[in-house]
mmCIF file of C-alpha atoms and ligand atoms in Angstrom:
data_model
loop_
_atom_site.group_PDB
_atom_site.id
_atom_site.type_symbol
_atom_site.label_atom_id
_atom_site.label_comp_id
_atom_site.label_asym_id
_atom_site.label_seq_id
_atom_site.Cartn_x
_atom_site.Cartn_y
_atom_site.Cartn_z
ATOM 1 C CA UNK A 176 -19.959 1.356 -3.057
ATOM 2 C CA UNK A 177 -16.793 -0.715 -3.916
ATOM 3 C CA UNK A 178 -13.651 1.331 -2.351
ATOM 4 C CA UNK A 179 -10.328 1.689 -4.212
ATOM 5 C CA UNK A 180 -7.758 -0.851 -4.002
ATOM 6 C CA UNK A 181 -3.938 -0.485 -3.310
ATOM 7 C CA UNK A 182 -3.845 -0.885 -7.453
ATOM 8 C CA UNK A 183 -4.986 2.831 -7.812
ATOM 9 C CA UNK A 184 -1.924 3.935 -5.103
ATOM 10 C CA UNK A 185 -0.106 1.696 -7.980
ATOM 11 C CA UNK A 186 -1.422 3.947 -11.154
ATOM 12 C CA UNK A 187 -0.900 7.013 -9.206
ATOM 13 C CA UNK A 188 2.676 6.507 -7.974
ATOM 14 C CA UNK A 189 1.829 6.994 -4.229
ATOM 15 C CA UNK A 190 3.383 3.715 -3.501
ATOM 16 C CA UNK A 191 5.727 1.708 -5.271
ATOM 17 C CA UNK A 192 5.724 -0.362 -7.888
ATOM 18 C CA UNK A 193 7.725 -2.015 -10.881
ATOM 19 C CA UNK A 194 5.758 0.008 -13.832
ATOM 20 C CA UNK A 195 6.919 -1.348 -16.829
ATOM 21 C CA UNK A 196 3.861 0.791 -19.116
ATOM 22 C CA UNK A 197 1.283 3.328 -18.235
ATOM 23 C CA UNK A 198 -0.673 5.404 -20.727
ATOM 24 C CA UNK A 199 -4.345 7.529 -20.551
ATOM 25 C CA UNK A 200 -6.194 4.179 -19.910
ATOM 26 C CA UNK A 201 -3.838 1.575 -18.475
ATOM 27 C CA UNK A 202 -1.208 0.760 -16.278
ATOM 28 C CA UNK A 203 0.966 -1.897 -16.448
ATOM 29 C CA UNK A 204 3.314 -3.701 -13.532
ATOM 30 C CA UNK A 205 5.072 -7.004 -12.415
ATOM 31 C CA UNK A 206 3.002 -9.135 -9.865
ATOM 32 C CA UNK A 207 4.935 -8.848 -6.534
ATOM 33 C CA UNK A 208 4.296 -12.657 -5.950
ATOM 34 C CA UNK A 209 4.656 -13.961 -9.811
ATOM 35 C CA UNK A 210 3.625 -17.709 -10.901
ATOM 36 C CA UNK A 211 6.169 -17.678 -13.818
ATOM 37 C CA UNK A 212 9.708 -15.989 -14.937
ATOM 38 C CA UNK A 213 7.442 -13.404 -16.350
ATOM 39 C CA UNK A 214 4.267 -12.103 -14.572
ATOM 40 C CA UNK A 215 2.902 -8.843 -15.324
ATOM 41 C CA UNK A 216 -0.740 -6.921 -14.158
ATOM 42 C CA UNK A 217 -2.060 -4.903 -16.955
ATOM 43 C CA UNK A 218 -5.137 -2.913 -15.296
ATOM 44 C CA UNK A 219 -7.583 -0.009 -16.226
ATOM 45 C CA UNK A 220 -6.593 3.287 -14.865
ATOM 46 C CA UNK A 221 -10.156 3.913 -14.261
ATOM 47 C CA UNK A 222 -11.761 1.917 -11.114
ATOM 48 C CA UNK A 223 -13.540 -0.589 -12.081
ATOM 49 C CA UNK A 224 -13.917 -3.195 -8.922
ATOM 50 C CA UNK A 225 -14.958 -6.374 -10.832
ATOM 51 C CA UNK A 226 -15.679 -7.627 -14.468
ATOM 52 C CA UNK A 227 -19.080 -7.525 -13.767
ATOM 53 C CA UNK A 228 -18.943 -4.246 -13.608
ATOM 54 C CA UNK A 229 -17.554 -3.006 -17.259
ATOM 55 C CA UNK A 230 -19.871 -1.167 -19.251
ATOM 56 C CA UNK A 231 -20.180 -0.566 -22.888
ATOM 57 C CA UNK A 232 -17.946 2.442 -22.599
ATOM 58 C CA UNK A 233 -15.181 0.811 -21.149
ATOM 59 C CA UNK A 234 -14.633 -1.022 -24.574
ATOM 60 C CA UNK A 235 -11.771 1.163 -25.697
ATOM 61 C CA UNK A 236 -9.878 0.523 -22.192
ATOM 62 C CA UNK A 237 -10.699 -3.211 -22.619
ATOM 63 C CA UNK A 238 -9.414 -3.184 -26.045
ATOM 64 C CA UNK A 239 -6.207 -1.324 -25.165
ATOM 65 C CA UNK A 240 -5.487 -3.837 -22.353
ATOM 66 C CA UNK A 241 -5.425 -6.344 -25.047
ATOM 67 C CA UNK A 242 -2.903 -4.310 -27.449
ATOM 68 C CA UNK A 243 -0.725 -3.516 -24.646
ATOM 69 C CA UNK A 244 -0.925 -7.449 -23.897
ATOM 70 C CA UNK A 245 0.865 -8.242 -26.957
ATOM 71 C CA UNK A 246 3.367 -5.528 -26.560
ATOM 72 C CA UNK A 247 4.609 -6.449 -23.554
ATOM 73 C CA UNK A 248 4.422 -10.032 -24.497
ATOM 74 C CA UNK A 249 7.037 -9.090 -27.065
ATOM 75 C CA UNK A 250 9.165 -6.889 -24.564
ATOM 76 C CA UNK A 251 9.091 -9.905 -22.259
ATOM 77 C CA UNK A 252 10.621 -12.022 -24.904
ATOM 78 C CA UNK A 253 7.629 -14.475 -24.418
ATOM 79 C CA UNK A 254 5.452 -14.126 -27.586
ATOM 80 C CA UNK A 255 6.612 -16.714 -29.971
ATOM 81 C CA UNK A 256 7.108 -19.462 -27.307
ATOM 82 C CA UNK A 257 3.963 -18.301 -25.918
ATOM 83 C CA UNK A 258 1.507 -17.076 -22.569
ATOM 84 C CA UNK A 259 -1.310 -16.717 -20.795
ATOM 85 C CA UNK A 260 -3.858 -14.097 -20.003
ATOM 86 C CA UNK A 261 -6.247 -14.166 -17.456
ATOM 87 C CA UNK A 262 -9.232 -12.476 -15.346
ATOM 88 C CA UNK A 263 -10.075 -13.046 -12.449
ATOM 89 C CA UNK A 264 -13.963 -12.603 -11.124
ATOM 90 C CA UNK A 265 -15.061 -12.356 -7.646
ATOM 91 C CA UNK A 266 -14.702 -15.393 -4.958
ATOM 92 C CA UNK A 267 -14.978 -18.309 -7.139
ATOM 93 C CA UNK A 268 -12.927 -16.500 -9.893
ATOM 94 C CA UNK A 269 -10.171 -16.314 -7.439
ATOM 95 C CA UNK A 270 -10.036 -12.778 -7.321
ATOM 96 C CA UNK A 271 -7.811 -11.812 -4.390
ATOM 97 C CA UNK A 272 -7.716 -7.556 -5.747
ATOM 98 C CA UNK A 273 -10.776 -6.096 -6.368
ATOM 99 C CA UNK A 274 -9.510 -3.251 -9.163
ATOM 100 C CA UNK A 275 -9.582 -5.406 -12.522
ATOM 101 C CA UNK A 276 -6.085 -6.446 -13.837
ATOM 102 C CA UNK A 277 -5.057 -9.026 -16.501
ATOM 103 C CA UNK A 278 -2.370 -11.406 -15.424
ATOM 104 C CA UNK A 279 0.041 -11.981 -18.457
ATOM 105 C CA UNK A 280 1.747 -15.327 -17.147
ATOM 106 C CA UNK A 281 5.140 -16.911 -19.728
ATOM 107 C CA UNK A 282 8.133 -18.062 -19.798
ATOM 108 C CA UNK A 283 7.756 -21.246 -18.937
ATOM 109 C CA UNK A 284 5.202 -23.976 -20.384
ATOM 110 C CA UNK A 285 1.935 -23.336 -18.077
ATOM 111 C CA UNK A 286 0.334 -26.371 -18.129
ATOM 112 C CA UNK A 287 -3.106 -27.323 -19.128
ATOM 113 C CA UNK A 288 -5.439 -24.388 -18.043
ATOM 114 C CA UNK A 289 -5.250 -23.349 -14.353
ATOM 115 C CA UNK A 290 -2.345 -21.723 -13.213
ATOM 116 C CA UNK A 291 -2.380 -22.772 -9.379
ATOM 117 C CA UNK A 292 -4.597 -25.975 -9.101
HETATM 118 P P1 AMP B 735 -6.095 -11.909 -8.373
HETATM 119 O O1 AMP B 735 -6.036 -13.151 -7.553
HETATM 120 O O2 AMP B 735 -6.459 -12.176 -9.809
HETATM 121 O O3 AMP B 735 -6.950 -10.831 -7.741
HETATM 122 O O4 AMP B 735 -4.598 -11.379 -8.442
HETATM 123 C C1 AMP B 735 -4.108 -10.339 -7.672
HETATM 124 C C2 AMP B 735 -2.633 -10.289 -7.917
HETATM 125 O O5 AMP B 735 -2.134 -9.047 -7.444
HETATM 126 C C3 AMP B 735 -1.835 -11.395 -7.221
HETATM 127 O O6 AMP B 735 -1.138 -12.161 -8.194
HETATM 128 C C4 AMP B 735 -0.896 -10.623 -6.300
HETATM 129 O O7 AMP B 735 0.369 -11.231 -6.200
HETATM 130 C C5 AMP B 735 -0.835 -9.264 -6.970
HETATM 131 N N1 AMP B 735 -0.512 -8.144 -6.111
HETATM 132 C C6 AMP B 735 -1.112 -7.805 -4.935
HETATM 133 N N2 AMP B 735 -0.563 -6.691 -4.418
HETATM 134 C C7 AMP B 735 0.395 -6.299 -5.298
HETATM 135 C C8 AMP B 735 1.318 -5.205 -5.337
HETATM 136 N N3 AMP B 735 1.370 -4.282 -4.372
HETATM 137 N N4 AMP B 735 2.155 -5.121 -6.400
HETATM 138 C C9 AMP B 735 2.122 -6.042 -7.371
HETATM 139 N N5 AMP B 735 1.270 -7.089 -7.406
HETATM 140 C C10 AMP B 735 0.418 -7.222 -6.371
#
């Protein structure tokens, strides 16, 4: 059984963080080590340890993660010159945090595909 992450102390306030949108399903904060001017974490506020582990009724949460996304895309100031979302899955997926969180990378032209290498 997976345990909870430091992202759940996150969602729950118990440490801090820079929350810049939470609702019933997500949570939404800037990376403490960003790879661009703007670098935000947009997670589930349910515990879900990998991709691999989403199930049909996390669709609505998935969805929402998407909406929210584009919001903050626009709040950012970064939608029309445009960003980058990714997920990250297990070792070779470079997943460092095992509670799943889409990276929303912009403000500066990201390259190619890969954000790091
Ligand atoms: P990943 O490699 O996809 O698992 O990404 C995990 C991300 O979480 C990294 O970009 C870290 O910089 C970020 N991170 C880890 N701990 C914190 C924290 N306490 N607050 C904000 N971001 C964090």
């Amino acid at each position: 059984m997976a345990e909870e992450t430091i992202f759940s102390k996150i969602i729950r306030k118990e440490i801090p963080a820079d929350i810049v949108y939470q609702d019933d399903l997500v949570t939404a904060f800037r990376d403490i080590s960003p790879r661009a001017p703007s670098h935000v974490l947009i997670i589930p506020n349910k515990f879900i340890p990998t991709l691999n582990d989403i199930e049909e009724e996390d669709e609505l949460m998935m969805g929402r993660m998407f909406t929210v996304a584009k919001k903050l895309a626009k709040d950012e100031g970064i939608d029309e010159g445009g960003y980058r979302l990714i997920m990250n899955c297990n070792a070779h997926g470079g997943q460092e945090v095992y509670h799943i969180h889409m990276h929303l990378l912009g403000g500066r032209p990201l390259g190619p595909l890969l954000i790091d290498q």
